Coordinates of C-alpha atoms in Angstrom, one line a residue:
M11 CA 58.8 46.4 21.8
I12 CA 57.4 42.8 21.6
T13 CA 59.9 40.5 19.8
V14 CA 59.1 38.0 17.2
N15 CA 59.8 35.2 19.6
V16 CA 57.4 36.5 22.2
R17 CA 54.6 37.0 19.7
A18 CA 55.1 33.4 18.4
V19 CA 54.9 32.0 22.0
R20 CA 51.9 34.2 22.7
S21 CA 50.1 33.0 19.6
L22 CA 50.8 29.4 20.4
K23 CA 49.1 29.8 23.8
Q24 CA 46.0 31.0 22.0
D25 CA 45.4 27.9 20.1
K26 CA 47.5 24.9 21.3
K27 CA 45.0 22.5 19.9
S28 CA 45.6 23.5 16.2
F29 CA 49.4 23.3 16.8
W30 CA 49.2 19.7 18.1
V31 CA 46.7 18.6 15.3
V32 CA 49.2 19.9 12.8
V33 CA 52.1 18.1 14.6
A34 CA 50.1 14.8 14.6
L35 CA 49.3 15.1 10.8
C36 CA 52.9 16.1 9.9
S37 CA 54.3 13.2 12.0
L38 CA 52.4 10.7 10.0
A39 CA 53.4 12.5 6.8
F40 CA 57.1 12.4 7.8
C41 CA 56.8 8.6 8.6
L42 CA 55.2 8.1 5.1
L43 CA 58.0 10.0 3.4
A44 CA 60.7 8.2 5.3
H45 CA 59.2 4.8 4.3
M46 CA 59.1 6.0 0.7
S47 CA 62.8 6.9 1.0
L48 CA 63.5 3.4 2.4
I49 CA 61.7 1.8 -0.6
F50 CA 63.8 3.8 -3.1
I51 CA 67.1 3.1 -1.3
S52 CA 66.3 -0.6 -1.0
F53 CA 65.3 -0.8 -4.7
Y54 CA 68.5 1.0 -5.7
E55 CA 70.8 -1.2 -3.6
N56 CA 69.1 -4.4 -4.8
H57 CA 69.1 -3.2 -8.4
R58 CA 72.7 -2.1 -8.3
T59 CA 74.0 -5.4 -6.9
M60 CA 71.7 -7.6 -9.2
T61 CA 73.5 -9.6 -11.8
G62 CA 72.5 -9.1 -15.3
D63 CA 70.9 -11.6 -17.7
E64 CA 73.1 -14.3 -19.2
I65 CA 73.4 -16.4 -22.3
S66 CA 75.7 -19.3 -23.2
V67 CA 77.5 -19.6 -26.5
F68 CA 78.9 -22.9 -27.7
M69 CA 81.6 -22.5 -30.2
E70 CA 82.4 -25.1 -32.9
P71 CA 85.2 -27.5 -31.9
G72 CA 88.5 -26.2 -33.2
T73 CA 87.7 -22.5 -33.1
K74 CA 90.6 -20.5 -31.6
A75 CA 89.8 -18.8 -28.4
E76 CA 91.3 -15.5 -29.6
D77 CA 89.0 -15.6 -32.7
A78 CA 86.0 -16.5 -30.6
K79 CA 86.5 -13.7 -28.1
K80 CA 87.2 -11.2 -30.9
F81 CA 84.0 -12.1 -32.7
L82 CA 81.9 -12.0 -29.5
T83 CA 83.5 -8.7 -28.3
S84 CA 82.8 -7.0 -31.6
Q85 CA 79.1 -7.9 -31.6
L86 CA 78.8 -6.9 -27.9
D87 CA 80.4 -3.5 -28.5
Q88 CA 77.6 -2.7 -31.1
L89 CA 74.5 -4.1 -29.2
A90 CA 75.4 -4.4 -25.5
P91 CA 78.5 -2.4 -24.6
G92 CA 79.9 -3.2 -21.0
S93 CA 79.0 -6.9 -21.2
E94 CA 81.3 -9.5 -19.7
I95 CA 82.6 -12.6 -21.5
R96 CA 84.0 -15.5 -19.6
L97 CA 85.1 -19.0 -20.6
I98 CA 83.5 -21.9 -18.8
P99 CA 85.6 -25.0 -18.4
P100 CA 83.7 -28.0 -19.7
K101 CA 84.4 -29.8 -16.3
D102 CA 82.1 -27.3 -14.6
I103 CA 79.1 -28.5 -16.7
L104 CA 77.6 -32.0 -16.9
E105 CA 78.5 -33.6 -20.2
E106 CA 75.0 -35.0 -20.7
D107 CA 73.6 -31.4 -20.4
I108 CA 76.1 -30.3 -23.2
L109 CA 75.1 -33.1 -25.4
K110 CA 71.4 -32.2 -25.2
L111 CA 72.3 -28.8 -26.7
I112 CA 75.0 -29.7 -29.3
G113 CA 74.2 -33.4 -30.0
K114 CA 76.9 -36.0 -30.6
K115 CA 80.2 -34.4 -31.1
D116 CA 83.7 -35.8 -31.1
K117 CA 85.0 -32.9 -29.1
I118 CA 83.3 -30.7 -26.5
P119 CA 83.3 -27.2 -27.7
D120 CA 84.4 -24.1 -25.8
I121 CA 81.6 -22.5 -23.9
Y122 CA 81.4 -18.8 -23.3
V123 CA 79.0 -17.1 -21.0
I124 CA 78.0 -13.6 -21.7
T125 CA 76.7 -11.5 -18.9
F126 CA 74.8 -8.3 -19.9
P127 CA 74.6 -5.1 -17.9
I128 CA 71.5 -4.8 -15.9
S129 CA 70.5 -1.8 -18.0
T130 CA 70.6 -3.7 -21.3
P131 CA 67.2 -3.7 -23.0
F132 CA 65.5 -7.0 -23.7
A133 CA 65.4 -6.2 -27.5
S134 CA 69.2 -5.9 -27.6
I135 CA 69.7 -9.2 -25.9
Q136 CA 67.2 -10.8 -28.3
E137 CA 69.0 -9.3 -31.3
M138 CA 72.4 -10.4 -29.9
V139 CA 71.2 -14.0 -29.6
H140 CA 70.0 -14.0 -33.2
V141 CA 73.2 -12.4 -34.6
I142 CA 75.5 -14.8 -32.7
A143 CA 73.4 -17.9 -33.5
E144 CA 73.8 -17.1 -37.2
A145 CA 77.6 -17.0 -37.1
K146 CA 79.5 -19.8 -38.7
D147 CA 81.8 -20.6 -35.8
V148 CA 78.9 -20.9 -33.3
S149 CA 77.4 -24.3 -32.6
V150 CA 74.5 -23.3 -30.3
V151 CA 73.4 -20.3 -28.3
S152 CA 71.6 -21.3 -25.1
A153 CA 69.3 -18.5 -23.9
N154 CA 66.0 -18.7 -22.1
L155 CA 64.5 -15.6 -23.7
D156 CA 61.1 -16.2 -22.0
W157 CA 62.6 -16.0 -18.6
I158 CA 64.9 -13.0 -19.5
K159 CA 61.8 -11.2 -20.8
K160 CA 59.9 -11.9 -17.6
R161 CA 62.8 -10.8 -15.5
Y162 CA 63.2 -7.6 -17.5
S163 CA 59.4 -6.8 -17.3
L164 CA 59.6 -7.4 -13.5
R165 CA 62.4 -4.9 -13.1
Q166 CA 60.5 -2.4 -15.2
A167 CA 57.3 -3.0 -13.2
L168 CA 59.1 -2.5 -9.8
A169 CA 60.7 0.7 -11.0
L170 CA 57.4 2.1 -12.4
G171 CA 55.5 1.0 -9.3
A172 CA 58.0 2.8 -7.0
A173 CA 57.7 5.9 -9.0
A174 CA 53.9 5.7 -9.4
F175 CA 53.5 5.4 -5.6
G176 CA 56.4 7.6 -4.6
I177 CA 55.4 10.8 -6.6
P178 CA 51.8 11.0 -5.3
A179 CA 53.0 10.2 -1.8
C180 CA 55.6 13.1 -1.9
A181 CA 52.8 15.4 -3.3
L182 CA 50.5 14.3 -0.5
V183 CA 53.1 15.0 2.2
G184 CA 53.8 18.4 0.6
L185 CA 50.1 19.2 0.6
L186 CA 49.7 18.2 4.3
F187 CA 52.4 20.5 5.3
V188 CA 50.9 23.4 3.4
V189 CA 47.4 22.7 4.9
G190 CA 49.1 22.6 8.3
I191 CA 50.8 25.9 7.8
H192 CA 47.5 27.5 6.7
R193 CA 45.9 26.2 9.8
L194 CA 48.7 27.7 12.0
N195 CA 48.4 30.9 10.1
S196 CA 44.6 31.2 10.8
F197 CA 45.1 32.3 14.4
L198 CA 47.8 34.8 13.5
K199 CA 46.0 36.7 10.7
H200 CA 44.6 39.4 12.9
D201 CA 48.0 40.1 14.4
Q202 CA 49.6 40.1 11.0
A203 CA 47.0 42.4 9.5
L204 CA 47.4 44.8 12.4
L205 CA 51.2 44.9 12.1
L206 CA 50.9 45.6 8.4
M207 CA 48.6 48.5 9.0
L208 CA 51.2 49.9 11.4
G209 CA 53.9 49.6 8.8
A210 CA 55.8 46.5 10.1
N211 CA 58.4 45.0 7.9
R212 CA 58.1 41.5 6.2
W213 CA 60.0 39.6 8.9
Q214 CA 58.0 41.2 11.7
V215 CA 54.8 40.0 10.1
S216 CA 56.0 36.5 8.9
G217 CA 58.5 35.7 11.7
P218 CA 56.1 34.2 14.3
L219 CA 54.5 31.9 11.7
V220 CA 57.9 30.8 10.4
E221 CA 59.1 30.0 14.0
I222 CA 55.9 28.2 14.8
A223 CA 56.0 26.2 11.5
C224 CA 59.6 25.2 12.0
A225 CA 59.0 24.2 15.6
A226 CA 56.0 22.1 14.6
T227 CA 58.1 20.5 11.8
L228 CA 60.9 19.7 14.2
I229 CA 58.6 18.1 16.7
S230 CA 56.8 16.2 13.9
S231 CA 60.1 14.9 12.6
A232 CA 61.1 13.6 15.9
I233 CA 57.8 11.8 16.5
G234 CA 57.8 10.7 12.8
S235 CA 61.3 9.3 13.2
V236 CA 60.2 7.2 16.2
L237 CA 57.3 5.9 14.3
Y238 CA 59.5 5.1 11.3
F239 CA 62.0 3.1 13.3
I240 CA 59.3 1.1 15.1
T241 CA 57.4 0.2 12.0
T242 CA 60.5 -0.5 10.0
Y243 CA 62.3 -2.7 12.4
V244 CA 59.1 -4.6 13.2
S245 CA 57.8 -5.2 9.6
V246 CA 60.9 -5.2 7.2
P247 CA 62.7 -8.2 8.9
L248 CA 59.5 -10.3 8.4
L249 CA 59.5 -9.4 4.7
E250 CA 63.2 -10.3 4.5
D251 CA 62.6 -13.7 6.0
A252 CA 59.5 -14.4 3.9
F253 CA 61.1 -13.5 0.5
E254 CA 64.8 -14.2 1.4
V255 CA 66.0 -10.8 0.3
H256 CA 67.9 -8.0 2.0
L257 CA 65.9 -4.8 2.2
L258 CA 66.9 -3.1 5.5
P259 CA 69.7 -0.6 5.2
S260 CA 72.1 -0.1 8.1
L261 CA 71.1 1.9 11.2
G262 CA 73.4 4.8 10.0
V263 CA 71.6 5.0 6.7
N264 CA 68.2 5.1 8.5
I265 CA 69.4 7.9 10.7
L266 CA 70.6 9.8 7.7
I267 CA 67.2 9.4 6.0
C268 CA 65.5 11.0 9.0
L269 CA 68.1 13.8 9.4
F270 CA 68.0 14.6 5.7
L271 CA 64.1 14.6 5.6
T272 CA 64.0 16.8 8.7
F273 CA 66.3 19.4 7.1
V274 CA 64.4 19.4 3.9
L275 CA 61.0 19.7 5.6
V276 CA 62.1 22.4 8.0
V277 CA 63.4 24.4 5.0
Y278 CA 60.1 23.7 3.1
A279 CA 58.0 24.8 6.1
A280 CA 60.0 27.9 6.5
I281 CA 59.6 28.9 2.9
C282 CA 55.9 28.0 2.7
S283 CA 55.1 29.9 6.0
Y284 CA 57.0 33.0 4.9
I285 CA 55.0 33.0 1.7
T286 CA 51.7 32.3 3.4
A287 CA 52.2 35.1 6.0
G288 CA 53.2 37.5 3.2
R289 CA 49.8 37.1 1.5
T290 CA 48.0 38.7 4.4
K291 CA 46.4 42.1 3.7
P292 CA 46.7 45.1 6.0
L293 CA 43.9 45.7 8.4
T294 CA 41.5 48.4 7.3
F295 CA 38.7 50.4 8.9

């Protein structure tokens, strides 16, 4: 009896052109998906290590440090939990810069810098500035709200942009693989219909397509990985130099991206090809 492997090889020999066309398309799709993964990882790493927005609070001279910290902590716990408070020694700030904010004072006040978590909404920061500025022991609150709002909007735009580009890209890759599997299945349909008429089981009918689809995916992943590494290590360093940011993960992370995508796409191809072949109708006369 002819085995599934023999039938898969025999079917490939009948239409090698379709097989390599599918491999070429899927290689480009793999490269696109790998670059999308790189974008998400780079965004996550930069977002995770980014410092939060800050405001400076100038307390009235004579205010006890314990009372000041207690007041600031109580407000932060309500509006921005997880924020950090640190005392800035006056020697670290130019005296003329302080005087611009607080005017002529006999004694330089204690200065507290509040760093908000990166996830703190702009509305909470704005409300916090208003609440603290109204307190009796606070001299001045220094906060560039316009800049904070722009920075917050930029982070939102980058996150939405990555999602807006990433979701259609993943859908396109999935569609390309489905189209490729249907193309591979086109020169196996007669064989599948004949086997169904003779009473073959599901694996005997679907097996050749599953093996061919998995082989095409593995070859595509290998070619796509080469394309990914070439394009990444040529283009990303140029972007890093131009914008003075770190975007390129380590070599190990890039290898893991390719291995993970290969595994996911092989499983996806196997499932899709098994379902596609299972939709074939038995041959009738």
